[in-house]
Coordinates of C-alpha atoms in Angstrom, one line a residue:
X1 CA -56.4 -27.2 -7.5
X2 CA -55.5 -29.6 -10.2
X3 CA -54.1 -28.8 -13.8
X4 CA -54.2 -30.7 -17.4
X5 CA -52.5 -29.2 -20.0
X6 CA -55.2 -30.0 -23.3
X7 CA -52.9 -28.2 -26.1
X8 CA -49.2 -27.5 -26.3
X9 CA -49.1 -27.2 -30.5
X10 CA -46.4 -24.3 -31.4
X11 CA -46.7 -21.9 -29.5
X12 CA -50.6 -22.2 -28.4
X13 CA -51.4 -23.8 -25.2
X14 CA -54.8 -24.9 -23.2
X15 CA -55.4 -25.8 -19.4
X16 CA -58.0 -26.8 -17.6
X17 CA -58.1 -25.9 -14.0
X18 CA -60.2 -27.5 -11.4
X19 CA -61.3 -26.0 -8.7
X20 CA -62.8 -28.4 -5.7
X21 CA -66.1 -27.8 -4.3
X22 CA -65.0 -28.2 -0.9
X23 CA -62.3 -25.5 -1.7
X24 CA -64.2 -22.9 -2.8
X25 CA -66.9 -23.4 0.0
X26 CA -64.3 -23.0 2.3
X27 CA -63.0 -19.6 1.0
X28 CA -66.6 -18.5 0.9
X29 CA -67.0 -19.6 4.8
X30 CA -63.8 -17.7 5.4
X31 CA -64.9 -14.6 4.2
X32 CA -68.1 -14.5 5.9
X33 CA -66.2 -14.7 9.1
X34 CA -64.2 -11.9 7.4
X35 CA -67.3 -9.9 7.1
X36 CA -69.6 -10.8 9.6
X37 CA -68.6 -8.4 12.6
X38 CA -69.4 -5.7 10.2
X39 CA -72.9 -6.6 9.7
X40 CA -75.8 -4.8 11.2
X41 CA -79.3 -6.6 11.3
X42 CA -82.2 -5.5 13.7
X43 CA -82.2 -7.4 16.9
X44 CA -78.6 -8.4 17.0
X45 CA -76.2 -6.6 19.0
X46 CA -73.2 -5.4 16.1
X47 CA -70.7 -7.7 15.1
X48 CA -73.2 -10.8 16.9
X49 CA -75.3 -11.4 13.7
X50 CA -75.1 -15.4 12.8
X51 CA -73.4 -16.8 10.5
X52 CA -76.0 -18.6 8.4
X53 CA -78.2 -15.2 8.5
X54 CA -74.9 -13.3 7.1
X55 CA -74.7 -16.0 4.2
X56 CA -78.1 -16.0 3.7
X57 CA -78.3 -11.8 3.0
X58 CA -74.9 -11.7 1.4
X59 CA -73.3 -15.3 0.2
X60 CA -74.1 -14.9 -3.6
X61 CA -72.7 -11.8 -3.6
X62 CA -69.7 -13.4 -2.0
X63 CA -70.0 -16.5 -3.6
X64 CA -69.7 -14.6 -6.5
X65 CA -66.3 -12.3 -5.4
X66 CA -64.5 -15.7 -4.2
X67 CA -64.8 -17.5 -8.0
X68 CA -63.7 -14.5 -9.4
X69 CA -60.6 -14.0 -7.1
X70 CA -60.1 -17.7 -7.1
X71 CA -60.1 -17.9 -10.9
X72 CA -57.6 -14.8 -10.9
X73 CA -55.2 -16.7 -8.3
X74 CA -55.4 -20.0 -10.7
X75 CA -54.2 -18.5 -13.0
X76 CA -51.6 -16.5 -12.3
X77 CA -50.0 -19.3 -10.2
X78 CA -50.3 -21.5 -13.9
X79 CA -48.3 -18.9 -15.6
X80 CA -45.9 -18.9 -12.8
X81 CA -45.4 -22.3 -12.4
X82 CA -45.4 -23.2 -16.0
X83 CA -43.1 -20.3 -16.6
X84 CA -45.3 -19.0 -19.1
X85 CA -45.1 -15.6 -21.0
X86 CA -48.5 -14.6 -22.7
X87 CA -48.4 -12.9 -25.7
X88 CA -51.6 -11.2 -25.7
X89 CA -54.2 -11.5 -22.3
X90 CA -55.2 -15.6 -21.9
X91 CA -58.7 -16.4 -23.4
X92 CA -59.7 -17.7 -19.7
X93 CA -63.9 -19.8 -19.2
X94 CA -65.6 -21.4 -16.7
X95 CA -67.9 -24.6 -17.3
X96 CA -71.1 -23.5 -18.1
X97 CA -72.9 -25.8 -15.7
X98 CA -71.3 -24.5 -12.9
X99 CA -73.6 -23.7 -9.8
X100 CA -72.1 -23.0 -6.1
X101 CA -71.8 -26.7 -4.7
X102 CA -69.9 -27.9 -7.6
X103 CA -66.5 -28.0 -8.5
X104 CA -65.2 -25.2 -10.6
X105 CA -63.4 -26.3 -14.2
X106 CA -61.5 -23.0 -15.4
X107 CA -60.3 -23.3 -19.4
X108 CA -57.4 -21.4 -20.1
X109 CA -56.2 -20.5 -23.8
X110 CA -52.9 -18.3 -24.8
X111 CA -50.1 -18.0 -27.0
X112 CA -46.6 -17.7 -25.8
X113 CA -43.7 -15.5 -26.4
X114 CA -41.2 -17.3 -28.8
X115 CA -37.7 -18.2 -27.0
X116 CA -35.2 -16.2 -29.1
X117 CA -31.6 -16.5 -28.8
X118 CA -30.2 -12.8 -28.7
X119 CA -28.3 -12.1 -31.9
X120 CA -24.7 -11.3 -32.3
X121 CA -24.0 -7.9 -32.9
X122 CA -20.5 -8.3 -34.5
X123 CA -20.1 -7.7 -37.9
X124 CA -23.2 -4.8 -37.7
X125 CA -22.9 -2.3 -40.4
X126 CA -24.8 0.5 -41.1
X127 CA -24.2 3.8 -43.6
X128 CA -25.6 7.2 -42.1
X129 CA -26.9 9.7 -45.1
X130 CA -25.9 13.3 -43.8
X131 CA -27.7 16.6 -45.5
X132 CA -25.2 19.3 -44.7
X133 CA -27.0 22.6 -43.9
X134 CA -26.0 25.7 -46.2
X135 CA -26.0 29.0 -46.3
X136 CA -28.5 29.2 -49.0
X137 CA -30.9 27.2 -47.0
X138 CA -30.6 29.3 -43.8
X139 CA -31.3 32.1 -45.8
X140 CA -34.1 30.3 -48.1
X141 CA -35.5 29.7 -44.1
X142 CA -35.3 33.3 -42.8
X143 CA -37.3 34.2 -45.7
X144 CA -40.1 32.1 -45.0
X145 CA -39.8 33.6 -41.7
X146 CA -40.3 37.0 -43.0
X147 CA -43.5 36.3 -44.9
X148 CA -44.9 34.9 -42.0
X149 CA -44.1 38.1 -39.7
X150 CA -45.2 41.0 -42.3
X151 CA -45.8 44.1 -41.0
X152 CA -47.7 47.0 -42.1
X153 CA -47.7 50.7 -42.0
X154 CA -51.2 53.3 -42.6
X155 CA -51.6 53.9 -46.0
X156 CA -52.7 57.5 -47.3
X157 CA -56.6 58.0 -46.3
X158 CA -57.2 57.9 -50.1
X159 CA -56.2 54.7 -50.5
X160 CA -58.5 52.0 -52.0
X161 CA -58.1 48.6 -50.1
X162 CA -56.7 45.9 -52.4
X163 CA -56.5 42.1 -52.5
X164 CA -53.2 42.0 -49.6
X165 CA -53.6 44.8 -47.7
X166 CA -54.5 45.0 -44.0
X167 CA -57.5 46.2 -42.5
X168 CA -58.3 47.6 -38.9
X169 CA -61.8 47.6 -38.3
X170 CA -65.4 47.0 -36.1
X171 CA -68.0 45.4 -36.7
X172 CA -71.7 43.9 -35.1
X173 CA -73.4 41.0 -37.2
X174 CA -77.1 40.7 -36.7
X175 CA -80.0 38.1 -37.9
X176 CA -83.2 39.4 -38.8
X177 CA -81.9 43.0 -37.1
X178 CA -80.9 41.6 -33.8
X179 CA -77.9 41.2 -32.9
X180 CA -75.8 38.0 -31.9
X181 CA -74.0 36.7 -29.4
X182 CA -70.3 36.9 -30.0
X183 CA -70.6 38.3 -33.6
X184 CA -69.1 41.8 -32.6
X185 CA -65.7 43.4 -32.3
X186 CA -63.7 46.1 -32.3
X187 CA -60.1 47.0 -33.7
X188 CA -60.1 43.5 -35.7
X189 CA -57.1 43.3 -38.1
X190 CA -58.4 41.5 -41.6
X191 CA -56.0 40.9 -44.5
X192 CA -58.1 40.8 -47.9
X193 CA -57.9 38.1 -49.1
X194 CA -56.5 35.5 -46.4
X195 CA -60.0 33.9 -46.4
X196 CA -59.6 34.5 -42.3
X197 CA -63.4 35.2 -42.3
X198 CA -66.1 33.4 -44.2
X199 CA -67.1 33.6 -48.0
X200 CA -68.4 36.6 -49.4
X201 CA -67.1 38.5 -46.6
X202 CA -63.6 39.6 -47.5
X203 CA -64.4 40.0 -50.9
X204 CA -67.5 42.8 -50.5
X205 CA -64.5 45.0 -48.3
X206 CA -62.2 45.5 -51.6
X207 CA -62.0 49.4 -52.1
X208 CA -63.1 50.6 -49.3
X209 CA -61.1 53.5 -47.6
X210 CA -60.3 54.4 -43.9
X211 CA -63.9 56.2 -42.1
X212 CA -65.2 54.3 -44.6
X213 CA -69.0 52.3 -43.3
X214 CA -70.5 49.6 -44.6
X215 CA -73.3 47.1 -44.1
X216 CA -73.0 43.9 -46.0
X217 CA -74.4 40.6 -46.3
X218 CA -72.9 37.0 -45.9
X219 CA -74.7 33.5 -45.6
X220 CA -72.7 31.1 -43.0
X221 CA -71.6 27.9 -44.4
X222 CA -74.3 25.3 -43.9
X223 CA -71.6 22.9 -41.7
X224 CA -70.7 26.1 -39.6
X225 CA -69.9 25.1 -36.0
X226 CA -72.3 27.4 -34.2
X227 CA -75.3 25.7 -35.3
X228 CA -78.0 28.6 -34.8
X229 CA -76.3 30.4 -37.4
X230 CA -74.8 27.4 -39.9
X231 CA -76.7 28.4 -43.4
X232 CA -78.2 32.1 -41.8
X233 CA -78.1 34.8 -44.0
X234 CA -76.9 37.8 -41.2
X235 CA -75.8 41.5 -42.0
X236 CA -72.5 42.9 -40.5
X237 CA -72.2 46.7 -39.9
X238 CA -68.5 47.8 -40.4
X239 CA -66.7 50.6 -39.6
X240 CA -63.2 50.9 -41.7
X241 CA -61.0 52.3 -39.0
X242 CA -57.5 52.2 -41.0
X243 CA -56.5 51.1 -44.1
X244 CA -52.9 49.4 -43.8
X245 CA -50.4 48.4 -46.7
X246 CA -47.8 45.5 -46.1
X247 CA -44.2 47.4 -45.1
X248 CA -40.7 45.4 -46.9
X249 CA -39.2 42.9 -44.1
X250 CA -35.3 43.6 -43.7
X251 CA -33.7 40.8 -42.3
X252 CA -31.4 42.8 -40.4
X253 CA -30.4 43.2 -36.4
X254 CA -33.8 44.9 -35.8
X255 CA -35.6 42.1 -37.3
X256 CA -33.8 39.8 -35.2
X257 CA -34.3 42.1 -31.8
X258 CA -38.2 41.7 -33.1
X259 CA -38.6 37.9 -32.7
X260 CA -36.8 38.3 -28.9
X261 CA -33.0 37.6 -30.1
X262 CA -30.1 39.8 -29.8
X263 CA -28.7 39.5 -33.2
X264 CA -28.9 38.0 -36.4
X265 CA -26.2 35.8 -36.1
X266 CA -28.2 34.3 -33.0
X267 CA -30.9 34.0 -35.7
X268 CA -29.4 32.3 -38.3
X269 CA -27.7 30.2 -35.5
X270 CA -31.2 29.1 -34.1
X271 CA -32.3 28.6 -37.7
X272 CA -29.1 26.4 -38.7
X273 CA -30.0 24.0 -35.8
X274 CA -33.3 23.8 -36.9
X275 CA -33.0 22.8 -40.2
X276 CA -30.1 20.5 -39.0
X277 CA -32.4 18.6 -36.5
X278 CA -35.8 18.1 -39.5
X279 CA -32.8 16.6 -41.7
X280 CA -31.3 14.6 -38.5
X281 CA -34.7 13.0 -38.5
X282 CA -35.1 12.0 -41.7
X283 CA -31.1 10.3 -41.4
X284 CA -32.5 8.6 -38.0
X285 CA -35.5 6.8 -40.6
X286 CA -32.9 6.3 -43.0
X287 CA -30.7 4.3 -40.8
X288 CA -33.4 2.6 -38.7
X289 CA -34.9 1.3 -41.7
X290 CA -31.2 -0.2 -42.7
X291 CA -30.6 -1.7 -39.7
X292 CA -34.5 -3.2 -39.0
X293 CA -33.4 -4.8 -42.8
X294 CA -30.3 -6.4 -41.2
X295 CA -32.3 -8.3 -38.4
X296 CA -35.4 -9.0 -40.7
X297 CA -32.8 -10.6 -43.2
X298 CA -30.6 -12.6 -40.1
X299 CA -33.7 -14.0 -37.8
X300 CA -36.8 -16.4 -39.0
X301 CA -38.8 -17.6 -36.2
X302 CA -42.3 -18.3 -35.7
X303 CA -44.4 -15.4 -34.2
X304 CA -47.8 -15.4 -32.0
X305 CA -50.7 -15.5 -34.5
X306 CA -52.8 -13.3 -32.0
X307 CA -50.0 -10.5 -31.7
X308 CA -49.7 -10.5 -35.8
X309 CA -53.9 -10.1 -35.9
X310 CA -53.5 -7.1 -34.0
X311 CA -50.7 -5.3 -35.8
X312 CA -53.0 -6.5 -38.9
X313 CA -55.9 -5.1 -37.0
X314 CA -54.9 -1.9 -36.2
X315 CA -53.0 -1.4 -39.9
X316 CA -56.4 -2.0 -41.5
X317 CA -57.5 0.4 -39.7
X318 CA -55.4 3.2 -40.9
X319 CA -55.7 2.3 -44.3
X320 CA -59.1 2.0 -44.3
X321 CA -59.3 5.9 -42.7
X322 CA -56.8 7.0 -45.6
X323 CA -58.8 4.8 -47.9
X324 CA -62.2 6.8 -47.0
X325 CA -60.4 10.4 -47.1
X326 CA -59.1 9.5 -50.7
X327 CA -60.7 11.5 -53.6
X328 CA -61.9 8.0 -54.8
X329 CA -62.7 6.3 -51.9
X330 CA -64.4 2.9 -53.4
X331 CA -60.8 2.2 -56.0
X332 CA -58.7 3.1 -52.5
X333 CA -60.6 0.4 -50.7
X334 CA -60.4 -2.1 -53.3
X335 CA -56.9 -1.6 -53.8
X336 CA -56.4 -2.0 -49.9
X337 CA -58.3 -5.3 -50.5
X338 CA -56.4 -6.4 -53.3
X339 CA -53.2 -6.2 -51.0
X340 CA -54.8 -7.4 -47.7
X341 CA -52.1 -10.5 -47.8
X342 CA -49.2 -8.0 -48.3
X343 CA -50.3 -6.1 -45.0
X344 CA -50.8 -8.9 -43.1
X345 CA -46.8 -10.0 -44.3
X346 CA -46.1 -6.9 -42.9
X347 CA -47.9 -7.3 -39.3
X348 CA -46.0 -10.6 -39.3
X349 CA -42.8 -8.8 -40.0
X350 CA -43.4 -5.7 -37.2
X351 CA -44.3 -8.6 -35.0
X352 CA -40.9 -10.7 -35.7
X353 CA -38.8 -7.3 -35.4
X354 CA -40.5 -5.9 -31.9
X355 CA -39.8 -9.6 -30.2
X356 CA -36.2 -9.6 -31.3
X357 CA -35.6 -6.0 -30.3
X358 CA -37.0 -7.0 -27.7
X359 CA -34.6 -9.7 -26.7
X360 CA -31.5 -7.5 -27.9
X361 CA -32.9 -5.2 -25.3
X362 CA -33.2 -7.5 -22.4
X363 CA -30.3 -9.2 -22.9
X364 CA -28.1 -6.3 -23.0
X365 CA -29.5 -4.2 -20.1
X366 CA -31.9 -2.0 -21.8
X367 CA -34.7 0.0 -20.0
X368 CA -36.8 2.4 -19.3
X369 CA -36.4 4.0 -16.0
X370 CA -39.2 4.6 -13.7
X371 CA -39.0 8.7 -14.3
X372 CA -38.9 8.3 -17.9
X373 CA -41.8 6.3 -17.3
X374 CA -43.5 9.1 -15.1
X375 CA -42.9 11.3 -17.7
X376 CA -44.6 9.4 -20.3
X377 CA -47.9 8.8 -18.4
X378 CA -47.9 12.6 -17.4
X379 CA -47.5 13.3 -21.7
X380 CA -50.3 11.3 -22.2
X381 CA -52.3 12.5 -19.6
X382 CA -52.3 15.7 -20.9
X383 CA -53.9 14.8 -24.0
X384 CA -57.3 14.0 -21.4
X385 CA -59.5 16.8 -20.1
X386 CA -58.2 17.6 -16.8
X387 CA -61.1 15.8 -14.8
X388 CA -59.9 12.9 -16.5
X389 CA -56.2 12.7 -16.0
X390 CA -55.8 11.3 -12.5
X391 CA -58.2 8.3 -14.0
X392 CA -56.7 7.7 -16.4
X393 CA -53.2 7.8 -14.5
X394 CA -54.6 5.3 -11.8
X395 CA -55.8 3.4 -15.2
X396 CA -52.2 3.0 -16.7
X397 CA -50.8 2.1 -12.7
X398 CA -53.0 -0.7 -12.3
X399 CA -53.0 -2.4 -15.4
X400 CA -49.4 -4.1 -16.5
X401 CA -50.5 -4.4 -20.4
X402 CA -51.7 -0.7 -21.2
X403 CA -48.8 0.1 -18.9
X404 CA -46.4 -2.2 -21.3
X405 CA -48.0 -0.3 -24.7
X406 CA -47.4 2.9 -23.7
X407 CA -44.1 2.2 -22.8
X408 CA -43.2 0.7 -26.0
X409 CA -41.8 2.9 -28.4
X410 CA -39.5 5.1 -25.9
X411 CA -38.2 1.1 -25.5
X412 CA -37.9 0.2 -29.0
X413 CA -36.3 4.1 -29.6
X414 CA -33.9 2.9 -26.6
X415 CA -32.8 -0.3 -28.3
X416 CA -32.5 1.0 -31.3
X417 CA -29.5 3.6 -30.3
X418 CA -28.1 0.8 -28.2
X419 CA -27.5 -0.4 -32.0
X420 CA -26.8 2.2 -33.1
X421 CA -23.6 2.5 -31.3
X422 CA -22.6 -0.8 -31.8
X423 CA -22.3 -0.7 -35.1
X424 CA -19.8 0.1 -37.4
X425 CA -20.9 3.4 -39.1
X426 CA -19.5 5.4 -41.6
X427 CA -21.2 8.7 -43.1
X428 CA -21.7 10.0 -46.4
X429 CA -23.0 13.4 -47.7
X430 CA -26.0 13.6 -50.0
X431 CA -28.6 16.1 -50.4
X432 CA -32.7 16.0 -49.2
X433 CA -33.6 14.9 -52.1
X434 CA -31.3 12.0 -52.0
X435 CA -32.1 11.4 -48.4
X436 CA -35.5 11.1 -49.3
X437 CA -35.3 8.8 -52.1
X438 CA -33.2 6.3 -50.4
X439 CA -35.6 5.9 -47.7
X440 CA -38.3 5.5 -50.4
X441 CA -36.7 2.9 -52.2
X442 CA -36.3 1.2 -48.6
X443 CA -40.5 1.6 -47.8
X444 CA -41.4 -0.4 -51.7
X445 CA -38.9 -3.2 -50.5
X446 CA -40.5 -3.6 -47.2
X447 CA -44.0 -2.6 -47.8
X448 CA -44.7 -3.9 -51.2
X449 CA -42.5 -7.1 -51.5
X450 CA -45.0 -8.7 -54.2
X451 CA -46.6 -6.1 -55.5
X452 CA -45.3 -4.6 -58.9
X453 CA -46.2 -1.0 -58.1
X454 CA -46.6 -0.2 -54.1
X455 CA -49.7 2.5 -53.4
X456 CA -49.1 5.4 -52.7
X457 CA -50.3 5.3 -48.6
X458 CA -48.6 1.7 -48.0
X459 CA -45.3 2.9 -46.7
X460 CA -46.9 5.5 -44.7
X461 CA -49.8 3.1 -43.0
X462 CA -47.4 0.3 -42.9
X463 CA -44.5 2.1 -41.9
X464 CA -41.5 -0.3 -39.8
X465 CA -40.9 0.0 -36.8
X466 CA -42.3 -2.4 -34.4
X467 CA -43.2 -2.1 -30.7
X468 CA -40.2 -3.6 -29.5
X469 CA -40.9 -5.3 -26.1
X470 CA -44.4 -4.5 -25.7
X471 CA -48.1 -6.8 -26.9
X472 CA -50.9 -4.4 -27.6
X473 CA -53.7 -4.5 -24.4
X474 CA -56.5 -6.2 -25.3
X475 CA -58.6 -3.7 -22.4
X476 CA -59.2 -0.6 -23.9
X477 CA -57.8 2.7 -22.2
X478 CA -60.6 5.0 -20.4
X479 CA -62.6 6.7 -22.8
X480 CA -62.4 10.2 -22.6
X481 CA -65.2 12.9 -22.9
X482 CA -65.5 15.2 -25.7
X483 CA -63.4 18.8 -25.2
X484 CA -64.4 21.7 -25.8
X485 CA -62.4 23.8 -28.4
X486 CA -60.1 26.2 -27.5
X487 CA -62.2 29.1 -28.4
X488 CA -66.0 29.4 -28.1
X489 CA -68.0 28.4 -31.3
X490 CA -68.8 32.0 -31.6
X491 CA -66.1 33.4 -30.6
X492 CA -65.7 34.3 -34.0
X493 CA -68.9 34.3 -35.5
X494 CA -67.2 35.7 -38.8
X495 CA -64.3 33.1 -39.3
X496 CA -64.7 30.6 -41.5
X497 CA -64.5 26.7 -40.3
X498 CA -61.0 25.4 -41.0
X499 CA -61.1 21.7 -42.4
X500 CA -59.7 19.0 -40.2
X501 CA -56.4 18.3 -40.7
X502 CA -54.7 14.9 -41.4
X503 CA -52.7 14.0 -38.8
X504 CA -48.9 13.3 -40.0
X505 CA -47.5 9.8 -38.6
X506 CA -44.0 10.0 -37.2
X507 CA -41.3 10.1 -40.1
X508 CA -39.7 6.8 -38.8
X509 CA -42.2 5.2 -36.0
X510 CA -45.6 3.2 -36.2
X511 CA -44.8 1.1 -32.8
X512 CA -47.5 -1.6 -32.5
X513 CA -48.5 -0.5 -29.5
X514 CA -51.8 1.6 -29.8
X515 CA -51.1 5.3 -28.9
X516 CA -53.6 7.1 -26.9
X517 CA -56.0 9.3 -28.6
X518 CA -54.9 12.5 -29.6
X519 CA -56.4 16.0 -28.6
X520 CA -58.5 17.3 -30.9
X521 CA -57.7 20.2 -32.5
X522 CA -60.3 23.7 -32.2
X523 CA -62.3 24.1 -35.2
X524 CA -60.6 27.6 -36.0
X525 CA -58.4 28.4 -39.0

């Protein structure tokens, strides 16, 4: 094997790699001594096939297996002895005139990791916003709670349903007279006016009274998820079985002995470290935003051009999703486009922070343990259908890269509260809303540096916080098959579709790491 460096600009390099004839021929001989006593051919006693009939029926195919292990082995004993750390998987040829007989010449293409000089941390200063929780807001909260756990009570038989009030009834849909699959039940509780079931239904039950039976008529929404019936015009027999009206909550001990507590002082306990930890999270963003500014502002260093087009990459990608979901989706777009150099600062930037956190890390001891790993892979297994876990388990155990990206932001999380507790920190009391604004005011600095006015997606798509030891894979994780929802399609053949919802990005993470898909939610309201 003999090596040329072709390029050593920055921090690309090239290599060529060549492979002798001779060398490669004698691998392939090797392993069809390897595999010859396990060959069965008619007329030969097992294991006393020849050699040249064994290469005849199966040298390509291991002609074939000794390049690619060969090319493999090349490789990884360049990046060993050239001490090289890849940022992203090496671009990695071989001569297209290359038939068996001839040598082998391998081109290899990468960018390496910058060498960074871990910073000092002396002198690192950071001011913690704290939202004290009162006892207006713990009682603003066990209100909300309230409304969300009403009760009611039978109201007289006389009693005209309204718009709010509860109703206990059964009822059998039908098409055309016959009835459906899964478009019956019995004792169903209904609240007019919730919009639980679909249009026209709800609205056709307003002053009816208990023994009351009706037949009505409702047309399914033409993007219903049981397609037989999306757009069908069905009757529904119902019999009113009760008529309930909403009952006053008392947010008293029996309330509390209601939700499985033994007092309300263990309620408003629970409820005080509730509202406590949403504001701790929104002081974490605050401070990890102060301190990412601190290193940003310290450290210039030039940064792998393939790991910055993949941060870019999978950026773009976001906005462009946010961009379609917009109520005008061609002026989103074009405003995306307008700013496309902004974003790509930004990838640069992520990039910059996750190498030096990176480095901070490693040089001061840093890591993820192997059960925090284990735990990780088993969260993100769950979000595959069960047939699919162990795959995709053996998937993240075999390959160092998507094993690297998934391990990412628990690193960067780590590193950050190493910092954390190295710096000098003092606190200061403000309210949500003041909370809230500072770490606005942070998100236009970072994420709109040039621009006059920032959109108003860019902090949320372009959000700091960099993977901090970790280059995305370049192999894609196991794809996985579509689940079923929770409930059947027509389970419910009554209840209306629920639109998708937008999923909410961490208040103070975006590692650059890809994270694995997430479940999909049941199409159910």
């Amino acid at each position: 094997m003999q090596t040329k460096q072709t390029v050593n600009e920055g921090l690309k390099r090239a290599y060529l790699i060549t492979i002798p004839a001779a060398d490669l021929t004698a691998k392939i001989d090797a392993e069809i001594k390897k595999v010859a006593p396990q060959v069965r051919m008619p007329g030969f006693r097992p294991g006393k096939v020849p050699a040249n009939l064994v290469k005849k029926m199966h040298g390509e195919a291991l002609h074939g297996q000794v390049v690619n292990d060969t090319i493999r082995e090349s490789v990884d004993k360049l990046l060993r002895d050239e001490a090289l750390r890849p940022a992203m998987q090496p671009e990695i040829g071989l001569n297209d005139d290359y038939e068996q007989g001839k040598d082998a010449q391998i081109t290899v293409s990468l960018e390496v990791l910058p060498a960074i000089e871990a910073p000092s941390l002396d002198g690192l200063k950071l001011e913690k916003l704290v939202v004290p929780v009162t006892d207006a807001q713990i009682d603003e909260a066990l209100g909300n709670i309230a409304s969300q756990n009403k009760s009611y009570k039978d109201a007289p038989k006389t009693k005209k349903a309204a718009e709010g009030d509860q109703l206990i009834i059964d009822f059998v849909g039908k098409l055309d007279g016959v009835e459906f699959d899964g478009g019956k039940a019995e004792d169903a509780a209904l609240v007019l006016g919730s919009g639980t079931f679909i249009p026209g239904f709800e609205d056709q039950l307003v002053g009816v009274k208990t023994g009351a039976e009706k037949t009505i008529t409702v047309t399914f929404p033409a993007d219903y998820q049981a397609a037989h019936l999306a757009g069908k015009d069905a009757t529904f027999d119902i019999t009113v079985k009760a008529v309930k009206v909403e009952t006053e909550t008392t947010l008293d001990e029996d309330f509390a002995k209601s939700l499985g507590l033994d007092s309300m002082d263990k309620l408003r306990e629970i409820m005080k470290a509730q509202l406590e930890q949403q504001t701790a999270g929104l002081t974490r963003t605050q401070m990890k935003r102060a301190l990412l500014d601190q290193l940003a502002a310290g450290h210039s260093f030039e940064v792998p051009g393939t790991m910055v087009e993949a941060e870019f990459a999978q950026i773009w990608a976001q906005l462009q999703q946010e961009a379609a979901r917009d109520e005008d989706p061609a002026a989103a777009l074009k405003q995306i486009e307008d700013e496309k150099d902004e974003y790509r600062a930004i990838a640069e930037r992520r990039v910059r922070l996750g190498l030096l956190l990176s480095e901070i890390g490693q040089a001061n001891g840093v890591e993820v343990t192997q059960q925090e790993m284990s735990m990780l892979i088993q969260q993100a297994a769950m979000q595959y259908r069960n047939e699919d876990r162990e795959r995709f388990v053996q998937y993240i155990q075999s390959e160092p890269m998507a094993a690297a990206q998934l391990r990412a932001p628990l690193y960067e999380d780590k590193v950050v509260d190493f910092l954390f507790d190295k710096a000098d920190v003092t606190e200061r009391e403000v309210t949500v809303e003041e909370l809230q604004a500072a770490i606005e005011a942070e998100d236009g600095a970072e994420a709109a540096p040039a621009a006059k006015k920032a959109p108003a997606k860019k902090a949320e798509a372009a959000e700091e916080a960099p993977a901090a030891d970790e280059k995305p894979a370049k192999k894609a994780a196991p794809k996985k098959k579509a689940e079923a929802p929770a409930e059947d399609a027509e389970a419910k053949p009554a209840a209306k579709k629920a639109p998708a919802k937008k999923a909410a990005p961490a208040a103070d993470e975006k590692p650059a790491a890809k994270k694995a898909p997430a479940k999909k939610a049941a199409a159910k309201k």
